């Protein structure tokens, strides 16, 4: 019976083509607006490293002063001190460890037609690339020897390598950064997860990702300033060395464990480490020591802001408005079929059968509206990608969102069709037969 009613629904699309077209377009526009917005929110909040996100952890201890502190409040900064980061690198905890901070450097392009400019980068330790599964088109990360001596070496993103050197292998080439000659040792491949990893370091969710990577020790040796400035927990003297020696919170540390079950052991180590630092007088707030996995860290640092969630609710509000219009159009479409319904009822069709028939017809309209809505959503996401490079990694649809598009469209159509279908079931056969 479902198949029969479905075929009737397909045939009914040709009835009142103007009304049918208006319903389909109304549903399609509402679905496209809600789905494209929901897709961006979904991609921004999705797990950037699903293969190992439950084995990557960020430690957070609070080195801030006691003055003005209320027990239980959120730390002033979501990063740790440089000294704590070095201690964690030397701790031997987990299978890999890294520490990093965002930097910005002036660059003198080797191609004379390009004027000097500033680019944003990251200063991590070597384990970063293995921990976050960064792929390479050319070369490789710097060596342990390079890291130990703070060598002037750099890994470029593929986009930056193409901009500076063209479509060639630049490994071994020299590049002037901050007035110093750096050697290119690798080119990170175009990797859609790289901007998402950048979010985890406190970067904007709309950022395109890092453009270069230099060793942490190199950035410190050249006194490379933190991108966006530093925040300090105490008044200190001028100079980069003074800031390093103080409790300036400007480093993010990460641990990778062999399994997710090692989290408890890592938390125990972190608690013991914090207790030792309190005895030394470095940690005075006695705040709880926190350990976040990837998803927890994204939630804690508000990678998906309230404005993005508000936009999603506004898009669903627009969809609701489209549903109200669709209800009116369905009422008009079904009202002209009162005679048909009266004849069917007189021939023995029950109200339940009439209800099923018209609700399935409504679902067919929703299905067609979903197809058109999907086309419009793809077009909207493509325009967003073209207009903003920073949205390229989040303005694309995966299979999960593809299926959700049809669920939303058919569900919305059925919801809009409940009242018109119920009204159609109330047709009195005798009155219709008499009037005909």
GROMACS .gro file of C-alpha atoms in nm:
model
  436
    1UNK     CA    1   0.000   0.000   0.000
    2UNK     CA    2   0.286   0.238   0.077
    3UNK     CA    3   0.425   0.193  -0.274
    4UNK     CA    4   0.085   0.268  -0.427
    5UNK     CA    5   0.042   0.585  -0.223
    6UNK     CA    6   0.400   0.686  -0.303
    7UNK     CA    7   0.327   0.659  -0.676
    8UNK     CA    8   0.012   0.865  -0.624
    9UNK     CA    9   0.224   1.122  -0.445
   10UNK     CA   10   0.465   1.143  -0.737
   11UNK     CA   11   0.174   1.183  -0.981
   12UNK     CA   12   0.017   1.451  -0.758
   13UNK     CA   13   0.320   1.672  -0.816
   14UNK     CA   14   0.170   1.752  -1.156
   15UNK     CA   15  -0.155   1.874  -0.997
   16UNK     CA   16  -0.163   2.247  -0.932
   17UNK     CA   17   0.197   2.283  -1.054
   18UNK     CA   18   0.218   2.643  -0.934
   19UNK     CA   19   0.123   2.549  -0.576
   20UNK     CA   20   0.349   2.245  -0.586
   21UNK     CA   21   0.644   2.449  -0.712
   22UNK     CA   22   0.590   2.711  -0.440
   23UNK     CA   23   0.587   2.442  -0.170
   24UNK     CA   24   0.900   2.276  -0.301
   25UNK     CA   25   1.090   2.604  -0.331
   26UNK     CA   26   0.974   2.719   0.014
   27UNK     CA   27   1.089   2.395   0.175
   28UNK     CA   28   1.413   2.392  -0.025
   29UNK     CA   29   1.513   2.743   0.082
   30UNK     CA   30   1.437   2.670   0.447
   31UNK     CA   31   1.625   2.339   0.437
   32UNK     CA   32   1.924   2.492   0.256
   33UNK     CA   33   1.954   2.776   0.509
   34UNK     CA   34   1.932   2.547   0.811
   35UNK     CA   35   2.150   2.267   0.670
   36UNK     CA   36   2.432   2.491   0.546
   37UNK     CA   37   2.449   2.666   0.884
   38UNK     CA   38   2.422   2.337   1.072
   39UNK     CA   39   2.695   2.186   0.851
   40UNK     CA   40   2.941   2.460   0.945
   41UNK     CA   41   2.860   2.418   1.315
   42UNK     CA   42   2.894   2.040   1.281
   43UNK     CA   43   3.234   2.062   1.112
   44UNK     CA   44   3.361   2.319   1.363
   45UNK     CA   45   3.264   2.102   1.660
   46UNK     CA   46   3.356   1.763   1.515
   47UNK     CA   47   3.654   1.562   1.637
   48UNK     CA   48   3.962   1.686   1.445
   49UNK     CA   49   4.171   1.375   1.519
   50UNK     CA   50   3.923   1.086   1.558
   51UNK     CA   51   4.190   0.815   1.535
   52UNK     CA   52   4.361   0.923   1.856
   53UNK     CA   53   4.164   1.204   2.019
   54UNK     CA   54   4.104   0.992   2.328
   55UNK     CA   55   4.482   0.949   2.369
   56UNK     CA   56   4.583   1.315   2.338
   57UNK     CA   57   4.569   1.524   2.655
   58UNK     CA   58   4.624   1.885   2.753
   59UNK     CA   59   4.734   1.952   3.114
   60UNK     CA   60   4.618   2.269   3.284
   61UNK     CA   61   4.754   2.396   3.613
   62UNK     CA   62   4.692   2.746   3.745
   63UNK     CA   63   5.006   2.951   3.830
   64UNK     CA   64   4.816   3.274   3.892
   65UNK     CA   65   4.846   3.482   4.213
   66UNK     CA   66   4.624   3.429   4.514
   67UNK     CA   67   4.524   3.796   4.524
   68UNK     CA   68   4.182   3.841   4.367
   69UNK     CA   69   4.135   3.466   4.322
   70UNK     CA   70   3.805   3.298   4.415
   71UNK     CA   71   3.837   2.922   4.474
   72UNK     CA   72   3.678   2.726   4.193
   73UNK     CA   73   3.688   3.003   3.932
   74UNK     CA   74   3.824   2.949   3.582
   75UNK     CA   75   4.201   3.018   3.544
   76UNK     CA   76   4.303   3.355   3.401
   77UNK     CA   77   4.479   3.180   3.113
   78UNK     CA   78   4.426   2.849   2.935
   79UNK     CA   79   4.801   2.793   2.890
   80UNK     CA   80   5.085   2.702   3.123
   81UNK     CA   81   5.420   2.859   3.198
   82UNK     CA   82   5.731   2.801   2.992
   83UNK     CA   83   5.905   2.638   3.288
   84UNK     CA   84   5.616   2.399   3.348
   85UNK     CA   85   5.616   2.310   2.979
   86UNK     CA   86   5.987   2.226   2.988
   87UNK     CA   87   5.934   2.012   3.298
   88UNK     CA   88   5.654   1.824   3.126
   89UNK     CA   89   5.869   1.764   2.817
   90UNK     CA   90   6.134   1.609   3.040
   91UNK     CA   91   5.886   1.406   3.245
   92UNK     CA   92   5.886   1.097   3.025
   93UNK     CA   93   5.507   1.068   3.060
   94UNK     CA   94   5.318   0.912   2.770
   95UNK     CA   95   5.469   0.795   2.443
   96UNK     CA   96   5.508   1.148   2.303
   97UNK     CA   97   5.509   1.501   2.439
   98UNK     CA   98   5.509   1.841   2.279
   99UNK     CA   99   5.491   2.207   2.380
  100UNK     CA  100   5.416   2.496   2.150
  101UNK     CA  101   5.314   2.856   2.117
  102UNK     CA  102   5.190   3.071   1.830
  103UNK     CA  103   5.443   3.302   1.664
  104UNK     CA  104   5.450   3.561   1.390
  105UNK     CA  105   5.750   3.629   1.171
  106UNK     CA  106   5.844   3.869   0.894
  107UNK     CA  107   5.954   3.696   0.576
  108UNK     CA  108   6.158   3.816   0.279
  109UNK     CA  109   6.037   3.607  -0.018
  110UNK     CA  110   6.308   3.468  -0.248
  111UNK     CA  111   6.090   3.574  -0.542
  112UNK     CA  112   6.149   3.943  -0.601
  113UNK     CA  113   5.800   4.007  -0.735
  114UNK     CA  114   5.659   3.938  -0.385
  115UNK     CA  115   5.696   4.211  -0.124
  116UNK     CA  116   5.799   4.122   0.233
  117UNK     CA  117   5.511   4.030   0.462
  118UNK     CA  118   5.430   3.876   0.800
  119UNK     CA  119   5.298   3.525   0.841
  120UNK     CA  120   5.163   3.331   1.135
  121UNK     CA  121   5.319   3.011   1.254
  122UNK     CA  122   5.365   2.768   1.535
  123UNK     CA  123   5.673   2.689   1.742
  124UNK     CA  124   5.634   2.328   1.860
  125UNK     CA  125   5.874   2.051   1.949
  126UNK     CA  126   5.945   1.772   1.701
  127UNK     CA  127   5.688   1.526   1.841
  128UNK     CA  128   5.408   1.759   1.729
  129UNK     CA  129   5.412   1.623   1.374
  130UNK     CA  130   5.380   1.259   1.479
  131UNK     CA  131   5.125   1.334   1.751
  132UNK     CA  132   4.890   1.516   1.515
  133UNK     CA  133   4.964   1.297   1.211
  134UNK     CA  134   5.083   1.587   0.996
  135UNK     CA  135   5.146   1.458   0.639
  136UNK     CA  136   5.438   1.584   0.428
  137UNK     CA  137   5.464   1.651   0.055
  138UNK     CA  138   5.839   1.712   0.071
  139UNK     CA  139   6.105   1.653   0.332
  140UNK     CA  140   6.031   1.575   0.693
  141UNK     CA  141   6.027   1.736   1.039
  142UNK     CA  142   6.352   1.872   1.175
  143UNK     CA  143   6.584   1.627   1.346
  144UNK     CA  144   6.640   1.581   1.718
  145UNK     CA  145   6.983   1.739   1.673
  146UNK     CA  146   6.824   2.046   1.510
  147UNK     CA  147   6.585   2.072   1.800
  148UNK     CA  148   6.856   2.032   2.064
  149UNK     CA  149   7.067   2.318   1.926
  150UNK     CA  150   6.775   2.541   1.824
  151UNK     CA  151   6.874   2.533   1.458
  152UNK     CA  152   6.736   2.782   1.207
  153UNK     CA  153   6.514   2.536   1.024
  154UNK     CA  154   6.153   2.569   0.915
  155UNK     CA  155   5.865   2.355   0.787
  156UNK     CA  156   5.630   2.538   0.551
  157UNK     CA  157   5.267   2.470   0.473
  158UNK     CA  158   5.205   2.366   0.114
  159UNK     CA  159   5.021   2.690   0.035
  160UNK     CA  160   5.306   2.903   0.172
  161UNK     CA  161   5.571   2.693  -0.004
  162UNK     CA  162   5.392   2.741  -0.337
  163UNK     CA  163   5.363   3.114  -0.274
  164UNK     CA  164   5.731   3.158  -0.187
  165UNK     CA  165   5.902   2.911  -0.420
  166UNK     CA  166   5.643   2.808  -0.678
  167UNK     CA  167   5.545   2.451  -0.758
  168UNK     CA  168   5.886   2.298  -0.683
  169UNK     CA  169   6.046   2.105  -0.398
  170UNK     CA  170   6.192   2.379  -0.173
  171UNK     CA  171   6.366   2.146   0.073
  172UNK     CA  172   6.721   2.273   0.127
  173UNK     CA  173   6.637   2.626   0.010
  174UNK     CA  174   6.711   2.929   0.228
  175UNK     CA  175   6.443   3.166   0.352
  176UNK     CA  176   6.493   3.487   0.549
  177UNK     CA  177   6.270   3.489   0.856
  178UNK     CA  178   6.294   3.775   1.108
  179UNK     CA  179   6.618   3.876   0.938
  180UNK     CA  180   6.783   3.532   0.982
  181UNK     CA  181   6.852   3.272   0.711
  182UNK     CA  182   6.639   2.961   0.774
  183UNK     CA  183   6.670   2.632   0.589
  184UNK     CA  184   6.350   2.468   0.465
  185UNK     CA  185   6.350   2.104   0.582
  186UNK     CA  186   5.993   2.007   0.494
  187UNK     CA  187   5.660   2.103   0.340
  188UNK     CA  188   5.344   1.993   0.519
  189UNK     CA  189   5.083   1.861   0.277
  190UNK     CA  190   4.746   2.023   0.231
  191UNK     CA  191   4.568   1.873   0.525
  192UNK     CA  192   4.211   1.963   0.612
  193UNK     CA  193   4.273   1.883   0.978
  194UNK     CA  194   4.557   2.134   1.017
  195UNK     CA  195   4.329   2.436   1.076
  196UNK     CA  196   4.127   2.224   1.320
  197UNK     CA  197   4.447   2.142   1.512
  198UNK     CA  198   4.523   2.514   1.513
  199UNK     CA  199   4.191   2.568   1.692
  200UNK     CA  200   4.318   2.345   1.972
  201UNK     CA  201   4.605   2.586   2.034
  202UNK     CA  202   4.358   2.867   2.100
  203UNK     CA  203   4.333   2.989   1.740
  204UNK     CA  204   4.016   3.115   1.575
  205UNK     CA  205   3.779   2.843   1.449
  206UNK     CA  206   3.770   3.030   1.119
  207UNK     CA  207   4.149   3.037   1.076
  208UNK     CA  208   4.315   2.873   0.778
  209UNK     CA  209   4.585   2.713   0.993
  210UNK     CA  210   4.956   2.762   1.043
  211UNK     CA  211   5.173   2.883   0.755
  212UNK     CA  212   5.507   2.768   0.899
  213UNK     CA  213   5.659   2.572   1.187
  214UNK     CA  214   5.988   2.637   1.362
  215UNK     CA  215   6.141   2.451   1.659
  216UNK     CA  216   6.036   2.579   1.999
  217UNK     CA  217   6.402   2.614   2.099
  218UNK     CA  218   6.468   2.822   1.787
  219UNK     CA  219   6.177   3.055   1.859
  220UNK     CA  220   6.304   3.104   2.215
  221UNK     CA  221   6.662   3.162   2.101
  222UNK     CA  222   6.547   3.434   1.858
  223UNK     CA  223   6.316   3.578   2.123
  224UNK     CA  224   6.019   3.534   1.891
  225UNK     CA  225   5.721   3.699   2.051
  226UNK     CA  226   5.398   3.519   2.122
  227UNK     CA  227   5.142   3.593   1.852
  228UNK     CA  228   4.885   3.817   2.017
  229UNK     CA  229   5.113   3.906   2.308
  230UNK     CA  230   5.178   3.750   2.649
  231UNK     CA  231   4.992   3.753   2.974
  232UNK     CA  232   5.185   3.738   3.299
  233UNK     CA  233   5.087   3.656   3.651
  234UNK     CA  234   5.332   3.900   3.807
  235UNK     CA  235   5.510   4.227   3.735
  236UNK     CA  236   5.846   4.150   3.575
  237UNK     CA  237   6.131   4.340   3.424
  238UNK     CA  238   6.177   4.407   3.054
  239UNK     CA  239   6.338   4.159   2.822
  240UNK     CA  240   6.256   3.821   2.678
  241UNK     CA  241   6.473   3.628   2.925
  242UNK     CA  242   6.287   3.787   3.216
  243UNK     CA  243   5.957   3.683   3.072
  244UNK     CA  244   6.079   3.326   3.029
  245UNK     CA  245   6.203   3.313   3.386
  246UNK     CA  246   5.874   3.449   3.519
  247UNK     CA  247   5.541   3.273   3.530
  248UNK     CA  248   5.421   3.409   3.198
  249UNK     CA  249   5.144   3.179   3.080
  250UNK     CA  250   5.201   3.137   2.711
  251UNK     CA  251   5.270   2.770   2.634
  252UNK     CA  252   5.040   2.481   2.548
  253UNK     CA  253   5.162   2.130   2.631
  254UNK     CA  254   5.026   1.801   2.498
  255UNK     CA  255   5.074   1.438   2.596
  256UNK     CA  256   5.004   1.132   2.383
  257UNK     CA  257   4.947   0.810   2.578
  258UNK     CA  258   4.960   0.452   2.456
  259UNK     CA  259   4.589   0.405   2.531
  260UNK     CA  260   4.293   0.601   2.661
  261UNK     CA  261   4.313   0.396   2.981
  262UNK     CA  262   4.641   0.567   3.073
  263UNK     CA  263   4.457   0.888   3.151
  264UNK     CA  264   4.426   0.807   3.522
  265UNK     CA  265   4.802   0.753   3.553
  266UNK     CA  266   4.872   1.080   3.372
  267UNK     CA  267   4.629   1.265   3.599
  268UNK     CA  268   4.801   1.115   3.905
  269UNK     CA  269   5.139   1.232   3.776
  270UNK     CA  270   5.000   1.581   3.711
  271UNK     CA  271   4.861   1.602   4.065
  272UNK     CA  272   5.197   1.495   4.211
  273UNK     CA  273   5.382   1.744   3.991
  274UNK     CA  274   5.153   2.029   4.098
  275UNK     CA  275   5.198   1.932   4.464
  276UNK     CA  276   5.577   1.954   4.425
  277UNK     CA  277   5.549   2.297   4.260
  278UNK     CA  278   5.329   2.421   4.543
  279UNK     CA  279   5.598   2.318   4.792
  280UNK     CA  280   5.843   2.526   4.588
  281UNK     CA  281   5.607   2.822   4.610
  282UNK     CA  282   5.535   2.840   4.237
  283UNK     CA  283   5.167   2.741   4.250
  284UNK     CA  284   4.986   2.936   4.520
  285UNK     CA  285   4.621   2.920   4.425
  286UNK     CA  286   4.574   2.552   4.512
  287UNK     CA  287   4.337   2.526   4.214
  288UNK     CA  288   4.236   2.182   4.079
  289UNK     CA  289   4.468   2.031   3.819
  290UNK     CA  290   4.281   1.952   3.501
  291UNK     CA  291   4.350   1.712   3.215
  292UNK     CA  292   4.150   1.743   2.894
  293UNK     CA  293   4.118   1.514   2.597
  294UNK     CA  294   4.065   1.671   2.253
  295UNK     CA  295   3.688   1.702   2.269
  296UNK     CA  296   3.698   1.824   2.627
  297UNK     CA  297   3.960   2.084   2.538
  298UNK     CA  298   3.750   2.210   2.246
  299UNK     CA  299   3.454   2.252   2.478
  300UNK     CA  300   3.662   2.418   2.750
  301UNK     CA  301   3.821   2.668   2.511
  302UNK     CA  302   3.490   2.740   2.337
  303UNK     CA  303   3.610   2.650   1.989
  304UNK     CA  304   3.247   2.680   1.881
  305UNK     CA  305   3.138   3.021   2.004
  306UNK     CA  306   2.793   3.131   2.113
  307UNK     CA  307   2.755   3.342   1.799
  308UNK     CA  308   2.782   3.031   1.580
  309UNK     CA  309   2.516   2.853   1.784
  310UNK     CA  310   2.293   3.160   1.765
  311UNK     CA  311   2.324   3.160   1.387
  312UNK     CA  312   2.208   2.799   1.382
  313UNK     CA  313   1.900   2.880   1.588
  314UNK     CA  314   1.823   3.171   1.357
  315UNK     CA  315   1.849   2.938   1.057
  316UNK     CA  316   1.606   2.695   1.220
  317UNK     CA  317   1.376   2.989   1.290
  318UNK     CA  318   1.381   3.066   0.920
  319UNK     CA  319   1.296   2.701   0.850
  320UNK     CA  320   0.998   2.729   1.090
  321UNK     CA  321   0.877   3.034   0.897
  322UNK     CA  322   0.901   2.834   0.575
  323UNK     CA  323   0.697   2.557   0.739
  324UNK     CA  324   0.418   2.800   0.823
  325UNK     CA  325   0.405   2.907   0.458
  326UNK     CA  326   0.407   2.543   0.349
  327UNK     CA  327   0.111   2.466   0.577
  328UNK     CA  328  -0.091   2.739   0.409
  329UNK     CA  329   0.000   2.611   0.062
  330UNK     CA  330  -0.093   2.254   0.156
  331UNK     CA  331  -0.428   2.367   0.293
  332UNK     CA  332  -0.496   2.535  -0.039
  333UNK     CA  333  -0.380   2.232  -0.237
  334UNK     CA  334  -0.585   1.978  -0.040
  335UNK     CA  335  -0.900   2.193  -0.021
  336UNK     CA  336  -0.957   2.170  -0.396
  337UNK     CA  337  -0.955   1.789  -0.369
  338UNK     CA  338  -1.252   1.768  -0.136
  339UNK     CA  339  -1.468   1.607  -0.407
  340UNK     CA  340  -1.208   1.338  -0.469
  341UNK     CA  341  -1.190   1.265  -0.097
  342UNK     CA  342  -1.572   1.244  -0.073
  343UNK     CA  343  -1.589   0.989  -0.353
  344UNK     CA  344  -1.315   0.777  -0.194
  345UNK     CA  345  -1.491   0.787   0.142
  346UNK     CA  346  -1.823   0.690  -0.023
  347UNK     CA  347  -1.652   0.393  -0.185
  348UNK     CA  348  -1.535   0.266   0.153
  349UNK     CA  349  -1.199   0.433   0.220
  350UNK     CA  350  -1.146   0.499   0.592
  351UNK     CA  351  -1.020   0.824   0.737
  352UNK     CA  352  -0.695   0.644   0.830
  353UNK     CA  353  -0.639   0.548   0.466
  354UNK     CA  354  -0.706   0.905   0.351
  355UNK     CA  355  -0.466   1.028   0.619
  356UNK     CA  356  -0.191   0.790   0.506
  357UNK     CA  357  -0.238   0.879   0.139
  358UNK     CA  358  -0.215   1.254   0.187
  359UNK     CA  359   0.067   1.233   0.441
  360UNK     CA  360   0.275   1.022   0.200
  361UNK     CA  361   0.203   1.275  -0.075
  362UNK     CA  362   0.331   1.545   0.159
  363UNK     CA  363   0.646   1.340   0.224
  364UNK     CA  364   0.704   1.317  -0.152
  365UNK     CA  365   0.692   1.697  -0.171
  366UNK     CA  366   0.942   1.709   0.116
  367UNK     CA  367   1.171   1.462  -0.060
  368UNK     CA  368   1.177   1.671  -0.378
  369UNK     CA  369   1.225   1.984  -0.168
  370UNK     CA  370   1.515   1.809   0.007
  371UNK     CA  371   1.688   1.737  -0.325
  372UNK     CA  372   1.654   2.100  -0.431
  373UNK     CA  373   1.754   2.214  -0.081
  374UNK     CA  374   2.065   1.998  -0.099
  375UNK     CA  375   2.163   2.160  -0.430
  376UNK     CA  376   2.110   2.505  -0.280
  377UNK     CA  377   2.307   2.408   0.033
  378UNK     CA  378   2.601   2.286  -0.178
  379UNK     CA  379   2.588   2.613  -0.370
  380UNK     CA  380   2.581   2.819  -0.049
  381UNK     CA  381   2.876   2.628   0.100
  382UNK     CA  382   3.071   2.666  -0.224
  383UNK     CA  383   3.013   3.042  -0.221
  384UNK     CA  384   3.129   3.056   0.142
  385UNK     CA  385   3.448   2.868   0.053
  386UNK     CA  386   3.514   3.096  -0.243
  387UNK     CA  387   3.457   3.413  -0.043
  388UNK     CA  388   3.667   3.314   0.259
  389UNK     CA  389   3.974   3.090   0.272
  390UNK     CA  390   3.932   3.069   0.648
  391UNK     CA  391   3.600   2.885   0.601
  392UNK     CA  392   3.732   2.632   0.351
  393UNK     CA  393   3.776   2.352   0.604
  394UNK     CA  394   3.436   2.386   0.771
  395UNK     CA  395   3.216   2.477   0.472
  396UNK     CA  396   3.188   2.130   0.324
  397UNK     CA  397   2.933   1.856   0.378
  398UNK     CA  398   3.003   1.501   0.493
  399UNK     CA  399   2.784   1.191   0.459
  400UNK     CA  400   2.629   1.246   0.799
  401UNK     CA  401   2.503   1.591   0.703
  402UNK     CA  402   2.397   1.461   0.362
  403UNK     CA  403   2.160   1.214   0.526
  404UNK     CA  404   2.042   1.473   0.777
  405UNK     CA  405   1.937   1.700   0.489
  406UNK     CA  406   1.676   1.450   0.372
  407UNK     CA  407   1.564   1.376   0.727
  408UNK     CA  408   1.507   1.747   0.789
  409UNK     CA  409   1.328   1.804   0.458
  410UNK     CA  410   1.094   1.503   0.480
  411UNK     CA  411   1.038   1.557   0.851
  412UNK     CA  412   0.959   1.924   0.796
  413UNK     CA  413   0.717   1.843   0.516
  414UNK     CA  414   0.537   1.579   0.725
  415UNK     CA  415   0.517   1.820   1.018
  416UNK     CA  416   0.374   2.088   0.791
  417UNK     CA  417   0.130   1.838   0.641
  418UNK     CA  418  -0.025   1.715   0.966
  419UNK     CA  419  -0.289   1.989   0.992
  420UNK     CA  420  -0.384   1.996   0.620
  421UNK     CA  421  -0.401   1.614   0.614
  422UNK     CA  422  -0.619   1.605   0.925
  423UNK     CA  423  -0.849   1.863   0.766
  424UNK     CA  424  -0.872   1.650   0.455
  425UNK     CA  425  -0.987   1.353   0.663
  426UNK     CA  426  -1.282   1.552   0.799
  427UNK     CA  427  -1.451   1.585   0.460
  428UNK     CA  428  -1.814   1.463   0.479
  429UNK     CA  429  -1.886   1.226   0.185
  430UNK     CA  430  -2.261   1.302   0.169
  431UNK     CA  431  -2.212   1.676   0.131
  432UNK     CA  432  -1.954   1.630  -0.144
  433UNK     CA  433  -2.168   1.379  -0.337
  434UNK     CA  434  -2.470   1.610  -0.313
  435UNK     CA  435  -2.275   1.913  -0.431
  436UNK     CA  436  -2.130   1.717  -0.723
   0.00000   0.00000   0.00000
